[in-house]
Amino acid sequence: MSPTPPRTSRDLRRSRLDAVRRVRRYNNLTIGWNVVEGVVGIGAGIVAGSISLIAFGLDSGIEVSTSLVLAWRLAQERRGGCMADHDRHATRAIAVCFAVLAVYVGYEAVTRLTVGQEPDVSVVGIALAATSVVVMPLLARAKKRLAPALGSQAVVSEARQTELCAWLSAVVLVGLGLNALLGWWWADPAAALVLAGFAGFESVRSLRADSLEDTCCG
């Protein structure tokens, strides 16, 4: 069996461009899904008075923002040269998006727990969260697999945001389900507090993340 010939710079460049195209495709799918998810989630949350569902919809808005940041980062690939500065700026912008979500949702959740504001049952919200539990992990895994080819910490951070959306979908689903089945109104703001904790953790992790080794290979 003959050894595999070494890859030339042209092969590496072609592989990188293919990875950029695929990440961009997944990113566009993420934007489209989250626009729908955000509108439906916030609308259903307002109708039901559910802070976890409103926060879930807002997280979808943050996800759109981070996906747009990633789209900007991918656009820089056309210029060539070192991507380190672009990737660092994009990663920090994503971290800020996480932080904003954490502060807002945490405040609203504590307020509603304090005053005892009870949400209504939201069948639409339950269906939305259940669907997101299935869709978001698939998109996150697809993007994370391609991150090493680009050496992009921004891709990793954005994929983590997509993963976070999947976890939050599960948390929101539990909160909404407990409220619907058992009448545990506090489960909704408690789920929102968990959501805020996740977002805060991801903000710190994104800020502290090191660049991947191939970041400068644009």
Short mmCIF file of N, CA, C and O in Angstrom, two decimals, residues 22-123:
data_model
loop_
_atom_site.label_atom_id
_atom_site.label_comp_id
_atom_site.label_asym_id
_atom_site.label_seq_id
_atom_site.Cartn_x
_atom_site.Cartn_y
_atom_site.Cartn_z
N ARG A 22 -19.27 25.38 3.69
CA ARG A 22 -20.15 24.53 4.48
C ARG A 22 -20.56 25.21 5.79
O ARG A 22 -21.73 25.14 6.18
N VAL A 23 -19.62 25.87 6.44
CA VAL A 23 -19.97 26.59 7.67
C VAL A 23 -20.97 27.69 7.35
O VAL A 23 -21.92 27.93 8.10
N ARG A 24 -20.75 28.39 6.23
CA ARG A 24 -21.67 29.46 5.86
C ARG A 24 -23.08 28.91 5.61
O ARG A 24 -24.09 29.52 6.02
N ARG A 25 -23.16 27.73 5.00
CA ARG A 25 -24.47 27.11 4.75
C ARG A 25 -25.17 26.78 6.07
O ARG A 25 -26.35 27.08 6.26
N TYR A 26 -24.43 26.15 6.99
CA TYR A 26 -25.01 25.81 8.29
C TYR A 26 -25.38 27.08 9.06
O TYR A 26 -26.39 27.11 9.78
N ASN A 27 -24.58 28.09 8.91
CA ASN A 27 -24.85 29.36 9.61
C ASN A 27 -26.13 30.00 9.09
O ASN A 27 -26.92 30.54 9.86
N ASN A 28 -26.34 29.94 7.79
CA ASN A 28 -27.57 30.49 7.22
C ASN A 28 -28.80 29.72 7.70
O ASN A 28 -29.86 30.32 7.97
N LEU A 29 -28.65 28.40 7.82
CA LEU A 29 -29.75 27.60 8.36
C LEU A 29 -30.05 27.98 9.81
O LEU A 29 -31.21 28.06 10.22
N THR A 30 -28.99 28.23 10.56
CA THR A 30 -29.15 28.63 11.96
C THR A 30 -29.88 29.95 12.06
O THR A 30 -30.78 30.13 12.89
N ILE A 31 -29.51 30.91 11.19
CA ILE A 31 -30.17 32.22 11.21
C ILE A 31 -31.65 32.08 10.88
O ILE A 31 -32.52 32.62 11.58
N GLY A 32 -31.96 31.31 9.84
CA GLY A 32 -33.36 31.14 9.43
C GLY A 32 -34.20 30.50 10.52
O GLY A 32 -35.31 30.98 10.82
N TRP A 33 -33.66 29.43 11.12
CA TRP A 33 -34.41 28.75 12.16
C TRP A 33 -34.64 29.66 13.36
O TRP A 33 -35.73 29.72 13.92
N ASN A 34 -33.61 30.39 13.75
CA ASN A 34 -33.72 31.21 14.96
C ASN A 34 -34.59 32.44 14.78
O ASN A 34 -35.15 32.94 15.76
N VAL A 35 -34.70 32.94 13.56
CA VAL A 35 -35.64 34.03 13.32
C VAL A 35 -37.06 33.56 13.62
O VAL A 35 -37.83 34.22 14.33
N VAL A 36 -37.40 32.39 13.08
CA VAL A 36 -38.73 31.82 13.33
C VAL A 36 -38.91 31.51 14.81
O VAL A 36 -39.93 31.84 15.41
N GLU A 37 -37.90 30.87 15.40
CA GLU A 37 -37.96 30.48 16.81
C GLU A 37 -38.11 31.70 17.71
O GLU A 37 -38.86 31.68 18.69
N GLY A 38 -37.37 32.77 17.39
CA GLY A 38 -37.43 33.97 18.21
C GLY A 38 -38.79 34.63 18.18
O GLY A 38 -39.35 34.99 19.22
N VAL A 39 -39.35 34.78 16.98
CA VAL A 39 -40.66 35.43 16.84
C VAL A 39 -41.74 34.62 17.54
O VAL A 39 -42.55 35.16 18.32
N VAL A 40 -41.75 33.30 17.30
CA VAL A 40 -42.77 32.45 17.91
C VAL A 40 -42.58 32.38 19.42
O VAL A 40 -43.54 32.46 20.19
N GLY A 41 -41.32 32.23 19.86
CA GLY A 41 -41.05 32.11 21.29
C GLY A 41 -41.44 33.35 22.07
O GLY A 41 -42.11 33.26 23.10
N ILE A 42 -41.05 34.52 21.59
CA ILE A 42 -41.39 35.77 22.29
C ILE A 42 -42.90 36.00 22.26
O ILE A 42 -43.50 36.38 23.28
N GLY A 43 -43.51 35.76 21.11
CA GLY A 43 -44.97 35.95 21.01
C GLY A 43 -45.73 35.03 21.95
O GLY A 43 -46.62 35.47 22.69
N ALA A 44 -45.35 33.74 21.96
CA ALA A 44 -46.02 32.79 22.84
C ALA A 44 -45.73 33.09 24.30
O ALA A 44 -46.60 32.92 25.16
N GLY A 45 -44.51 33.57 24.59
CA GLY A 45 -44.15 33.91 25.96
C GLY A 45 -44.94 35.09 26.48
O GLY A 45 -45.37 35.10 27.64
N ILE A 46 -45.15 36.09 25.64
CA ILE A 46 -45.94 37.27 26.04
C ILE A 46 -47.39 36.86 26.32
O ILE A 46 -47.99 37.27 27.31
N VAL A 47 -47.94 36.04 25.44
CA VAL A 47 -49.33 35.59 25.60
C VAL A 47 -49.50 34.80 26.89
O VAL A 47 -50.46 34.98 27.64
N ALA A 48 -48.53 33.89 27.18
CA ALA A 48 -48.63 33.03 28.36
C ALA A 48 -48.06 33.67 29.62
O ALA A 48 -48.25 33.15 30.72
N GLY A 49 -47.33 34.77 29.47
CA GLY A 49 -46.68 35.38 30.63
C GLY A 49 -45.52 34.54 31.13
O GLY A 49 -45.23 34.51 32.34
N SER A 50 -44.84 33.84 30.21
CA SER A 50 -43.76 32.92 30.57
C SER A 50 -42.40 33.58 30.34
O SER A 50 -42.02 33.83 29.19
N ILE A 51 -41.64 33.83 31.42
CA ILE A 51 -40.33 34.46 31.28
C ILE A 51 -39.33 33.49 30.65
O ILE A 51 -38.46 33.90 29.89
N SER A 52 -39.45 32.20 30.93
CA SER A 52 -38.52 31.25 30.31
C SER A 52 -38.73 31.19 28.81
O SER A 52 -37.78 31.09 28.04
N LEU A 53 -39.98 31.28 28.37
CA LEU A 53 -40.26 31.25 26.94
C LEU A 53 -39.84 32.55 26.26
O LEU A 53 -39.31 32.53 25.15
N ILE A 54 -40.07 33.68 26.94
CA ILE A 54 -39.60 34.96 26.40
C ILE A 54 -38.08 34.94 26.30
O ILE A 54 -37.49 35.36 25.30
N ALA A 55 -37.42 34.45 27.37
CA ALA A 55 -35.96 34.36 27.37
C ALA A 55 -35.47 33.43 26.27
O ALA A 55 -34.44 33.70 25.63
N PHE A 56 -36.21 32.38 26.04
CA PHE A 56 -35.87 31.44 24.97
C PHE A 56 -35.93 32.13 23.61
O PHE A 56 -35.05 31.96 22.76
N GLY A 57 -36.99 32.95 23.42
CA GLY A 57 -37.09 33.70 22.18
C GLY A 57 -35.99 34.73 22.05
O GLY A 57 -35.43 34.93 20.96
N LEU A 58 -35.63 35.39 23.18
CA LEU A 58 -34.54 36.36 23.15
C LEU A 58 -33.21 35.68 22.86
O LEU A 58 -32.36 36.23 22.16
N ASP A 59 -33.03 34.47 23.41
CA ASP A 59 -31.82 33.72 23.11
C ASP A 59 -31.72 33.45 21.61
O ASP A 59 -30.63 33.47 21.05
N SER A 60 -32.86 33.21 20.98
CA SER A 60 -32.85 33.02 19.53
C SER A 60 -32.39 34.28 18.83
O SER A 60 -31.67 34.23 17.83
N GLY A 61 -32.79 35.45 19.38
CA GLY A 61 -32.31 36.71 18.83
C GLY A 61 -30.81 36.87 19.01
O GLY A 61 -30.11 37.34 18.11
N ILE A 62 -30.31 36.47 20.19
CA ILE A 62 -28.86 36.49 20.42
C ILE A 62 -28.16 35.54 19.47
O ILE A 62 -27.08 35.84 18.94
N GLU A 63 -28.77 34.38 19.25
CA GLU A 63 -28.20 33.41 18.33
C GLU A 63 -28.11 33.99 16.91
O GLU A 63 -27.13 33.78 16.20
N VAL A 64 -29.14 34.73 16.50
CA VAL A 64 -29.08 35.40 15.20
C VAL A 64 -27.92 36.39 15.17
O VAL A 64 -27.17 36.48 14.20
N SER A 65 -27.76 37.15 16.27
CA SER A 65 -26.67 38.13 16.35
C SER A 65 -25.32 37.45 16.24
O SER A 65 -24.44 37.91 15.51
N THR A 66 -25.13 36.35 16.99
CA THR A 66 -23.85 35.65 16.94
C THR A 66 -23.61 35.02 15.57
O THR A 66 -22.48 34.98 15.08
N SER A 67 -24.68 34.56 14.94
CA SER A 67 -24.54 34.00 13.60
C SER A 67 -24.17 35.07 12.59
O SER A 67 -23.40 34.82 11.65
N LEU A 68 -24.69 36.29 12.76
CA LEU A 68 -24.32 37.39 11.89
C LEU A 68 -22.86 37.79 12.12
O LEU A 68 -22.14 38.13 11.17
N VAL A 69 -22.42 37.74 13.40
CA VAL A 69 -21.01 38.00 13.69
C VAL A 69 -20.15 36.95 12.99
O VAL A 69 -19.11 37.28 12.39
N LEU A 70 -20.57 35.69 13.07
CA LEU A 70 -19.81 34.64 12.40
C LEU A 70 -19.82 34.83 10.89
O LEU A 70 -18.80 34.59 10.22
N ALA A 71 -20.94 35.29 10.34
CA ALA A 71 -21.00 35.55 8.89
C ALA A 71 -19.98 36.62 8.50
O ALA A 71 -19.32 36.51 7.46
N TRP A 72 -19.86 37.66 9.34
CA TRP A 72 -18.83 38.68 9.10
C TRP A 72 -17.44 38.07 9.16
O TRP A 72 -16.59 38.37 8.33
N ARG A 73 -17.22 37.21 10.16
CA ARG A 73 -15.92 36.55 10.30
C ARG A 73 -15.59 35.72 9.06
O ARG A 73 -14.47 35.76 8.53
N LEU A 74 -16.57 34.99 8.54
CA LEU A 74 -16.33 34.16 7.36
C LEU A 74 -16.07 35.02 6.13
O LEU A 74 -15.31 34.62 5.24
N ALA A 75 -16.70 36.19 6.08
CA ALA A 75 -16.49 37.08 4.94
C ALA A 75 -15.05 37.57 4.87
O ALA A 75 -14.55 37.88 3.77
N GLN A 76 -14.36 37.61 6.01
CA GLN A 76 -12.97 38.07 6.02
C GLN A 76 -12.04 37.08 5.33
O GLN A 76 -10.93 37.43 4.93
N GLU A 77 -12.49 35.84 5.16
CA GLU A 77 -11.67 34.83 4.51
C GLU A 77 -11.33 35.22 3.07
O GLU A 77 -10.31 34.81 2.54
N ARG A 78 -12.21 36.00 2.45
CA ARG A 78 -11.97 36.38 1.06
C ARG A 78 -10.74 37.27 0.93
O ARG A 78 -10.13 37.34 -0.13
N ARG A 79 -10.39 37.97 1.99
CA ARG A 79 -9.24 38.87 1.93
C ARG A 79 -7.92 38.14 2.05
O ARG A 79 -6.87 38.67 1.68
N GLY A 80 -7.96 36.94 2.62
CA GLY A 80 -6.72 36.19 2.83
C GLY A 80 -5.91 36.77 3.98
O GLY A 80 -6.33 37.71 4.66
N GLY A 81 -4.73 36.22 4.20
CA GLY A 81 -3.87 36.70 5.27
C GLY A 81 -4.27 36.15 6.62
O GLY A 81 -5.07 35.22 6.73
N CYS A 82 -3.71 36.70 7.67
CA CYS A 82 -3.94 36.21 9.03
C CYS A 82 -5.35 36.58 9.50
O CYS A 82 -5.78 37.72 9.38
N MET A 83 -6.07 35.59 10.02
CA MET A 83 -7.43 35.77 10.49
C MET A 83 -7.50 35.99 12.00
O MET A 83 -8.59 36.11 12.57
N ALA A 84 -6.36 36.03 12.69
CA ALA A 84 -6.34 36.04 14.15
C ALA A 84 -7.11 37.23 14.73
O ALA A 84 -7.93 37.06 15.64
N ASP A 85 -6.85 38.45 14.23
CA ASP A 85 -7.52 39.63 14.77
C ASP A 85 -9.02 39.59 14.51
O ASP A 85 -9.83 39.91 15.39
N HIS A 86 -9.40 39.21 13.28
CA HIS A 86 -10.82 39.12 12.95
C HIS A 86 -11.50 38.09 13.85
O HIS A 86 -12.61 38.31 14.34
N ASP A 87 -10.85 36.95 14.04
CA ASP A 87 -11.44 35.89 14.84
C ASP A 87 -11.58 36.34 16.30
O ASP A 87 -12.58 36.06 16.96
N ARG A 88 -10.58 37.06 16.80
CA ARG A 88 -10.63 37.52 18.19
C ARG A 88 -11.77 38.51 18.39
O ARG A 88 -12.51 38.44 19.38
N HIS A 89 -11.93 39.45 17.44
CA HIS A 89 -13.02 40.43 17.55
C HIS A 89 -14.38 39.73 17.51
O HIS A 89 -15.30 40.08 18.27
N ALA A 90 -14.51 38.76 16.61
CA ALA A 90 -15.78 38.05 16.48
C ALA A 90 -16.10 37.27 17.74
O ALA A 90 -17.24 37.27 18.22
N THR A 91 -15.09 36.61 18.32
CA THR A 91 -15.29 35.83 19.53
C THR A 91 -15.72 36.72 20.69
O THR A 91 -16.61 36.38 21.48
N ARG A 92 -15.10 37.89 20.81
CA ARG A 92 -15.47 38.82 21.90
C ARG A 92 -16.88 39.35 21.72
O ARG A 92 -17.62 39.52 22.70
N ALA A 93 -17.26 39.61 20.48
CA ALA A 93 -18.63 40.08 20.23
C ALA A 93 -19.65 39.02 20.64
O ALA A 93 -20.70 39.33 21.21
N ILE A 94 -19.34 37.77 20.36
CA ILE A 94 -20.21 36.67 20.75
C ILE A 94 -20.32 36.59 22.27
O ILE A 94 -21.39 36.37 22.83
N ALA A 95 -19.19 36.78 22.96
CA ALA A 95 -19.18 36.74 24.42
C ALA A 95 -20.08 37.84 25.00
O ALA A 95 -20.78 37.63 26.00
N VAL A 96 -20.06 39.02 24.39
CA VAL A 96 -20.92 40.12 24.85
C VAL A 96 -22.39 39.75 24.69
O VAL A 96 -23.23 40.05 25.56
N CYS A 97 -22.73 39.09 23.59
CA CYS A 97 -24.11 38.66 23.37
C CYS A 97 -24.57 37.72 24.49
O CYS A 97 -25.69 37.84 25.00
N PHE A 98 -23.71 36.79 24.87
CA PHE A 98 -24.02 35.89 25.98
C PHE A 98 -24.28 36.68 27.26
O PHE A 98 -25.22 36.40 28.01
N ALA A 99 -23.42 37.64 27.55
CA ALA A 99 -23.50 38.40 28.80
C ALA A 99 -24.80 39.20 28.88
O ALA A 99 -25.45 39.25 29.94
N VAL A 100 -25.18 39.83 27.79
CA VAL A 100 -26.43 40.61 27.77
C VAL A 100 -27.61 39.71 28.07
O VAL A 100 -28.51 40.07 28.87
N LEU A 101 -27.65 38.54 27.46
CA LEU A 101 -28.74 37.60 27.70
C LEU A 101 -28.79 37.18 29.17
O LEU A 101 -29.85 37.14 29.79
N ALA A 102 -27.61 36.88 29.75
CA ALA A 102 -27.54 36.41 31.13
C ALA A 102 -28.09 37.46 32.11
O ALA A 102 -28.86 37.14 33.02
N VAL A 103 -27.69 38.72 31.92
CA VAL A 103 -28.11 39.78 32.83
C VAL A 103 -29.62 40.02 32.76
O VAL A 103 -30.32 40.08 33.79
N TYR A 104 -30.15 40.13 31.56
CA TYR A 104 -31.57 40.41 31.40
C TYR A 104 -32.44 39.28 31.94
O TYR A 104 -33.38 39.51 32.72
N VAL A 105 -32.14 38.06 31.54
CA VAL A 105 -32.96 36.93 31.94
C VAL A 105 -32.87 36.69 33.45
O VAL A 105 -33.88 36.41 34.11
N GLY A 106 -31.66 36.83 34.01
CA GLY A 106 -31.51 36.66 35.45
C GLY A 106 -32.35 37.65 36.23
O GLY A 106 -33.03 37.29 37.22
N TYR A 107 -32.34 38.90 35.81
CA TYR A 107 -33.12 39.94 36.48
C TYR A 107 -34.62 39.65 36.41
O TYR A 107 -35.34 39.72 37.41
N GLU A 108 -35.10 39.31 35.22
CA GLU A 108 -36.53 39.05 35.04
C GLU A 108 -36.97 37.82 35.82
O GLU A 108 -38.07 37.79 36.41
N ALA A 109 -36.14 36.78 35.84
CA ALA A 109 -36.50 35.55 36.55
C ALA A 109 -36.61 35.79 38.06
O ALA A 109 -37.57 35.35 38.70
N VAL A 110 -35.64 36.49 38.62
CA VAL A 110 -35.66 36.79 40.06
C VAL A 110 -36.87 37.65 40.41
O VAL A 110 -37.55 37.43 41.42
N THR A 111 -37.17 38.63 39.55
CA THR A 111 -38.32 39.51 39.79
C THR A 111 -39.62 38.71 39.83
O THR A 111 -40.46 38.89 40.72
N ARG A 112 -39.78 37.80 38.89
CA ARG A 112 -41.04 37.04 38.82
C ARG A 112 -41.15 36.01 39.95
O ARG A 112 -42.25 35.73 40.42
N LEU A 113 -40.03 35.46 40.37
CA LEU A 113 -40.05 34.57 41.53
C LEU A 113 -40.43 35.34 42.79
O LEU A 113 -41.16 34.84 43.66
N THR A 114 -39.94 36.56 42.89
CA THR A 114 -40.19 37.38 44.07
C THR A 114 -41.66 37.79 44.19
O THR A 114 -42.27 37.71 45.26
N VAL A 115 -42.24 38.21 43.08
CA VAL A 115 -43.63 38.69 43.11
C VAL A 115 -44.64 37.56 42.94
O VAL A 115 -45.84 37.75 43.11
N GLY A 116 -44.15 36.37 42.57
CA GLY A 116 -45.04 35.22 42.42
C GLY A 116 -45.92 35.29 41.20
O GLY A 116 -47.09 34.87 41.24
N GLN A 117 -45.39 35.81 40.10
CA GLN A 117 -46.17 35.93 38.87
C GLN A 117 -46.30 34.57 38.19
O GLN A 117 -45.31 33.96 37.80
N GLU A 118 -47.52 34.09 38.04
CA GLU A 118 -47.76 32.75 37.51
C GLU A 118 -48.03 32.81 36.00
O GLU A 118 -48.92 33.54 35.55
N PRO A 119 -47.29 32.03 35.19
CA PRO A 119 -47.53 32.00 33.74
C PRO A 119 -48.67 31.05 33.40
O PRO A 119 -49.01 30.15 34.17
N ASP A 120 -49.26 31.26 32.23
CA ASP A 120 -50.26 30.33 31.72
C ASP A 120 -49.58 29.18 30.99
O ASP A 120 -48.39 29.23 30.68
N VAL A 121 -50.34 28.15 30.71
CA VAL A 121 -49.83 27.01 29.94
C VAL A 121 -49.68 27.43 28.47
O VAL A 121 -50.55 28.11 27.91
N SER A 122 -48.57 27.03 27.83
CA SER A 122 -48.33 27.38 26.43
C SER A 122 -48.03 26.12 25.63
O SER A 122 -46.91 25.59 25.65
N VAL A 123 -49.03 25.63 24.92
CA VAL A 123 -48.85 24.45 24.07
C VAL A 123 -47.90 24.76 22.92
O VAL A 123 -47.05 23.94 22.54
#
